[in-house]
Amino acid sequence: MLLKKQTVWLLTMLSLVVVLSVYYITSPEQKSNDLAAVKQNAKDQTVQQQSKSNTVAKDGKTTVTQVAGDDEFTALRMKLEDQRSEQKAELTTVVASTDIPADQRSKAMDQMQKLNQTAQKEEILETLIKTMGYEDALVRADGEQVRVTVKSKKQPTPSAANEIIQKVKKEIGETNYVAVEFQPSK
């Protein structure tokens, strides 16, 4: 059977797309985050200096102020993302190595997928909590423990904390311990 030129061209392009997709998926990540890490370290030092000056004494009274709450959440998110990126890089080297048995590479791939799923669930939970009327939320899942920090103008109540815990348990099913902390906003 004779194929037309257009059909051959289409099949060639499709196979090229498939080959490039496989290469992109299996290639190790590039280490272009060095500049971001330097900026992050400088930002972490600034946040630490600001957090040391959280208490201010006025006329014999001690006033506790919340300095840069959004910056703290952002710094914690970036720190968590950096840790996960390092774990993914290590797992990627394990998966790409041909010296390691296939079952260990498979376990490393499963761990990478679990890291991605955990990050996605954290983002979803943060969005859900924000839609409940809170200003900001930070969700950190670590194994069976989940820590939720909520920034709110509202007075924290046990029922609000319980509602957040129920959302977390609904989204991340394998949790045994969920801690909710409320931070007052400005």
Short mmCIF file of C-alpha atoms in Angstrom, two decimals:
data_model
loop_
_atom_site.label_atom_id
_atom_site.label_comp_id
_atom_site.label_asym_id
_atom_site.label_seq_id
_atom_site.Cartn_x
_atom_site.Cartn_y
_atom_site.Cartn_z
CA MET A 1 0.00 0.00 0.00
CA LEU A 2 1.38 3.34 -0.98
CA LEU A 3 1.13 6.18 1.55
CA LYS A 4 0.66 9.74 0.43
CA LYS A 5 3.30 12.34 1.20
CA GLN A 6 0.97 14.22 3.53
CA THR A 7 0.30 11.08 5.61
CA VAL A 8 4.00 10.29 5.89
CA TRP A 9 4.70 13.87 6.93
CA LEU A 10 1.95 13.76 9.58
CA LEU A 11 3.18 10.47 11.04
CA THR A 12 6.76 11.78 11.13
CA MET A 13 5.70 14.91 13.02
CA LEU A 14 3.59 12.92 15.49
CA SER A 15 6.44 10.54 16.21
CA LEU A 16 8.78 13.51 16.71
CA VAL A 17 6.35 15.03 19.21
CA VAL A 18 6.14 11.73 21.10
CA VAL A 19 9.93 11.34 21.23
CA LEU A 20 10.42 14.91 22.46
CA SER A 21 7.69 14.47 25.09
CA VAL A 22 9.31 11.32 26.45
CA TYR A 23 12.69 13.04 26.51
CA TYR A 24 11.26 16.06 28.37
CA ILE A 25 9.50 13.90 30.96
CA THR A 26 12.49 11.66 31.67
CA SER A 27 15.24 14.30 31.55
CA PRO A 28 16.70 15.45 34.89
CA GLU A 29 15.77 18.92 36.12
CA GLN A 30 18.11 21.81 35.41
CA LYS A 31 19.91 23.49 38.32
CA SER A 32 18.95 27.09 37.48
CA ASN A 33 17.59 27.83 40.95
CA ASP A 34 20.95 28.93 42.38
CA LEU A 35 20.15 32.64 42.00
CA ALA A 36 16.73 32.14 43.58
CA ALA A 37 18.35 30.33 46.52
CA VAL A 38 20.69 33.26 47.14
CA LYS A 39 17.77 35.68 47.07
CA GLN A 40 15.80 33.35 49.36
CA ASN A 41 18.63 33.24 51.91
CA ALA A 42 18.75 37.03 51.97
CA LYS A 43 14.98 37.18 52.39
CA ASP A 44 15.08 34.59 55.21
CA GLN A 45 17.64 36.69 57.07
CA THR A 46 15.45 39.79 56.69
CA VAL A 47 12.40 37.91 57.99
CA GLN A 48 14.40 36.61 60.97
CA GLN A 49 15.58 40.11 61.83
CA GLN A 50 12.01 41.41 61.61
CA SER A 51 10.61 38.58 63.72
CA LYS A 52 13.15 39.29 66.47
CA SER A 53 11.65 42.76 66.85
CA ASN A 54 8.04 41.58 67.27
CA THR A 55 7.61 42.98 70.77
CA VAL A 56 7.56 46.70 71.39
CA ALA A 57 7.40 48.26 74.86
CA LYS A 58 5.28 51.41 75.19
CA ASP A 59 4.75 53.19 78.51
CA GLY A 60 5.49 50.07 80.56
CA LYS A 61 3.13 47.92 78.48
CA THR A 62 4.32 45.26 76.10
CA THR A 63 2.60 45.25 72.75
CA VAL A 64 3.01 42.28 70.47
CA THR A 65 2.89 43.19 66.80
CA GLN A 66 2.52 40.95 63.81
CA VAL A 67 5.33 41.93 61.44
CA ALA A 68 5.14 40.90 57.80
CA GLY A 69 2.62 38.07 58.16
CA ASP A 70 2.32 37.68 54.40
CA ASP A 71 6.10 37.63 54.08
CA GLU A 72 6.30 34.88 56.69
CA PHE A 73 3.77 32.77 54.80
CA THR A 74 5.62 33.38 51.55
CA ALA A 75 8.98 32.55 53.13
CA LEU A 76 7.61 29.32 54.61
CA ARG A 77 6.06 28.35 51.27
CA MET A 78 9.34 28.98 49.47
CA LYS A 79 11.30 27.02 52.07
CA LEU A 80 8.92 24.07 51.74
CA GLU A 81 9.11 24.27 47.95
CA ASP A 82 12.92 24.29 48.09
CA GLN A 83 12.94 21.20 50.32
CA ARG A 84 10.61 19.39 47.96
CA SER A 85 12.67 20.41 44.95
CA GLU A 86 15.77 18.93 46.56
CA GLN A 87 13.90 15.70 47.33
CA LYS A 88 12.63 15.55 43.75
CA ALA A 89 16.13 16.12 42.40
CA GLU A 90 17.48 13.25 44.53
CA LEU A 91 14.64 10.98 43.45
CA THR A 92 15.15 11.96 39.81
CA THR A 93 18.79 10.89 39.99
CA VAL A 94 17.70 7.57 41.47
CA VAL A 95 15.11 7.07 38.71
CA ALA A 96 17.59 8.03 35.98
CA SER A 97 20.34 5.75 37.31
CA THR A 98 20.74 2.44 35.52
CA ASP A 99 22.86 0.95 38.32
CA ILE A 100 19.94 0.76 40.72
CA PRO A 101 17.45 -2.14 40.55
CA ALA A 102 14.09 -1.51 38.89
CA ASP A 103 12.08 -1.94 42.11
CA GLN A 104 14.03 0.85 43.86
CA ARG A 105 13.60 3.11 40.83
CA SER A 106 9.89 2.34 40.87
CA LYS A 107 9.70 3.26 44.57
CA ALA A 108 11.53 6.53 43.86
CA MET A 109 9.06 7.33 41.07
CA ASP A 110 6.15 6.61 43.43
CA GLN A 111 7.67 8.94 46.03
CA MET A 112 8.00 11.67 43.41
CA GLN A 113 4.35 11.27 42.47
CA LYS A 114 3.37 11.35 46.14
CA LEU A 115 5.33 14.59 46.64
CA ASN A 116 3.54 16.15 43.68
CA GLN A 117 0.15 15.00 44.95
CA THR A 118 0.87 16.34 48.44
CA ALA A 119 1.85 19.74 47.03
CA GLN A 120 -1.31 19.86 44.92
CA LYS A 121 -3.51 18.91 47.87
CA GLU A 122 -1.88 21.60 50.01
CA GLU A 123 -2.60 24.22 47.35
CA ILE A 124 -6.20 23.05 47.02
CA LEU A 125 -6.68 23.18 50.79
CA GLU A 126 -5.18 26.67 50.99
CA THR A 127 -7.63 27.82 48.32
CA LEU A 128 -10.57 26.12 50.06
CA ILE A 129 -9.68 27.74 53.37
CA LYS A 130 -9.36 31.15 51.73
CA THR A 131 -12.83 30.71 50.20
CA MET A 132 -14.18 30.14 53.70
CA GLY A 133 -13.54 33.83 54.37
CA TYR A 134 -9.99 33.81 55.74
CA GLU A 135 -7.30 36.17 54.47
CA ASP A 136 -4.55 33.61 53.99
CA ALA A 137 -3.77 30.02 54.84
CA LEU A 138 -0.64 27.89 54.93
CA VAL A 139 -0.98 24.10 54.83
CA ARG A 140 2.04 21.88 55.51
CA ALA A 141 1.53 18.14 55.17
CA ASP A 142 4.28 15.93 56.55
CA GLY A 143 3.43 12.26 56.43
CA GLU A 144 0.39 11.71 58.64
CA GLN A 145 0.63 15.15 60.24
CA VAL A 146 -0.89 18.29 58.76
CA ARG A 147 -0.29 21.76 60.17
CA VAL A 148 -2.61 24.56 59.09
CA THR A 149 -1.90 28.20 59.87
CA VAL A 150 -4.76 30.57 59.14
CA LYS A 151 -4.56 34.34 59.00
CA SER A 152 -7.87 35.92 59.93
CA LYS A 153 -9.48 39.08 61.23
CA LYS A 154 -12.19 36.95 62.84
CA GLN A 155 -11.96 35.71 66.40
CA PRO A 156 -10.92 32.02 66.25
CA THR A 157 -13.54 29.58 67.48
CA PRO A 158 -13.38 25.84 68.05
CA SER A 159 -16.12 25.31 65.46
CA ALA A 160 -14.07 27.19 62.82
CA ALA A 161 -11.02 25.06 63.64
CA ASN A 162 -13.18 21.92 63.47
CA GLU A 163 -14.53 22.95 60.07
CA ILE A 164 -10.98 23.39 58.77
CA ILE A 165 -9.93 20.03 60.23
CA GLN A 166 -12.88 18.33 58.50
CA LYS A 167 -11.91 19.89 55.15
CA VAL A 168 -8.32 18.71 55.61
CA LYS A 169 -9.37 15.17 56.47
CA LYS A 170 -11.75 15.11 53.50
CA GLU A 171 -9.03 16.26 51.06
CA ILE A 172 -6.06 14.36 52.54
CA GLY A 173 -7.50 11.08 53.71
CA GLU A 174 -4.47 9.50 55.41
CA THR A 175 -4.00 12.04 58.21
CA ASN A 176 -4.06 11.14 61.88
CA TYR A 177 -3.08 14.52 63.31
CA VAL A 178 -4.29 17.92 62.11
CA ALA A 179 -3.25 21.08 63.96
CA VAL A 180 -4.91 24.41 63.23
CA GLU A 181 -3.31 27.66 64.33
CA PHE A 182 -4.94 31.07 63.93
CA GLN A 183 -2.90 34.22 63.45
CA PRO A 184 -4.55 37.60 63.83
CA SER A 185 -4.22 39.89 60.83
CA LYS A 186 -3.58 43.58 60.89
#
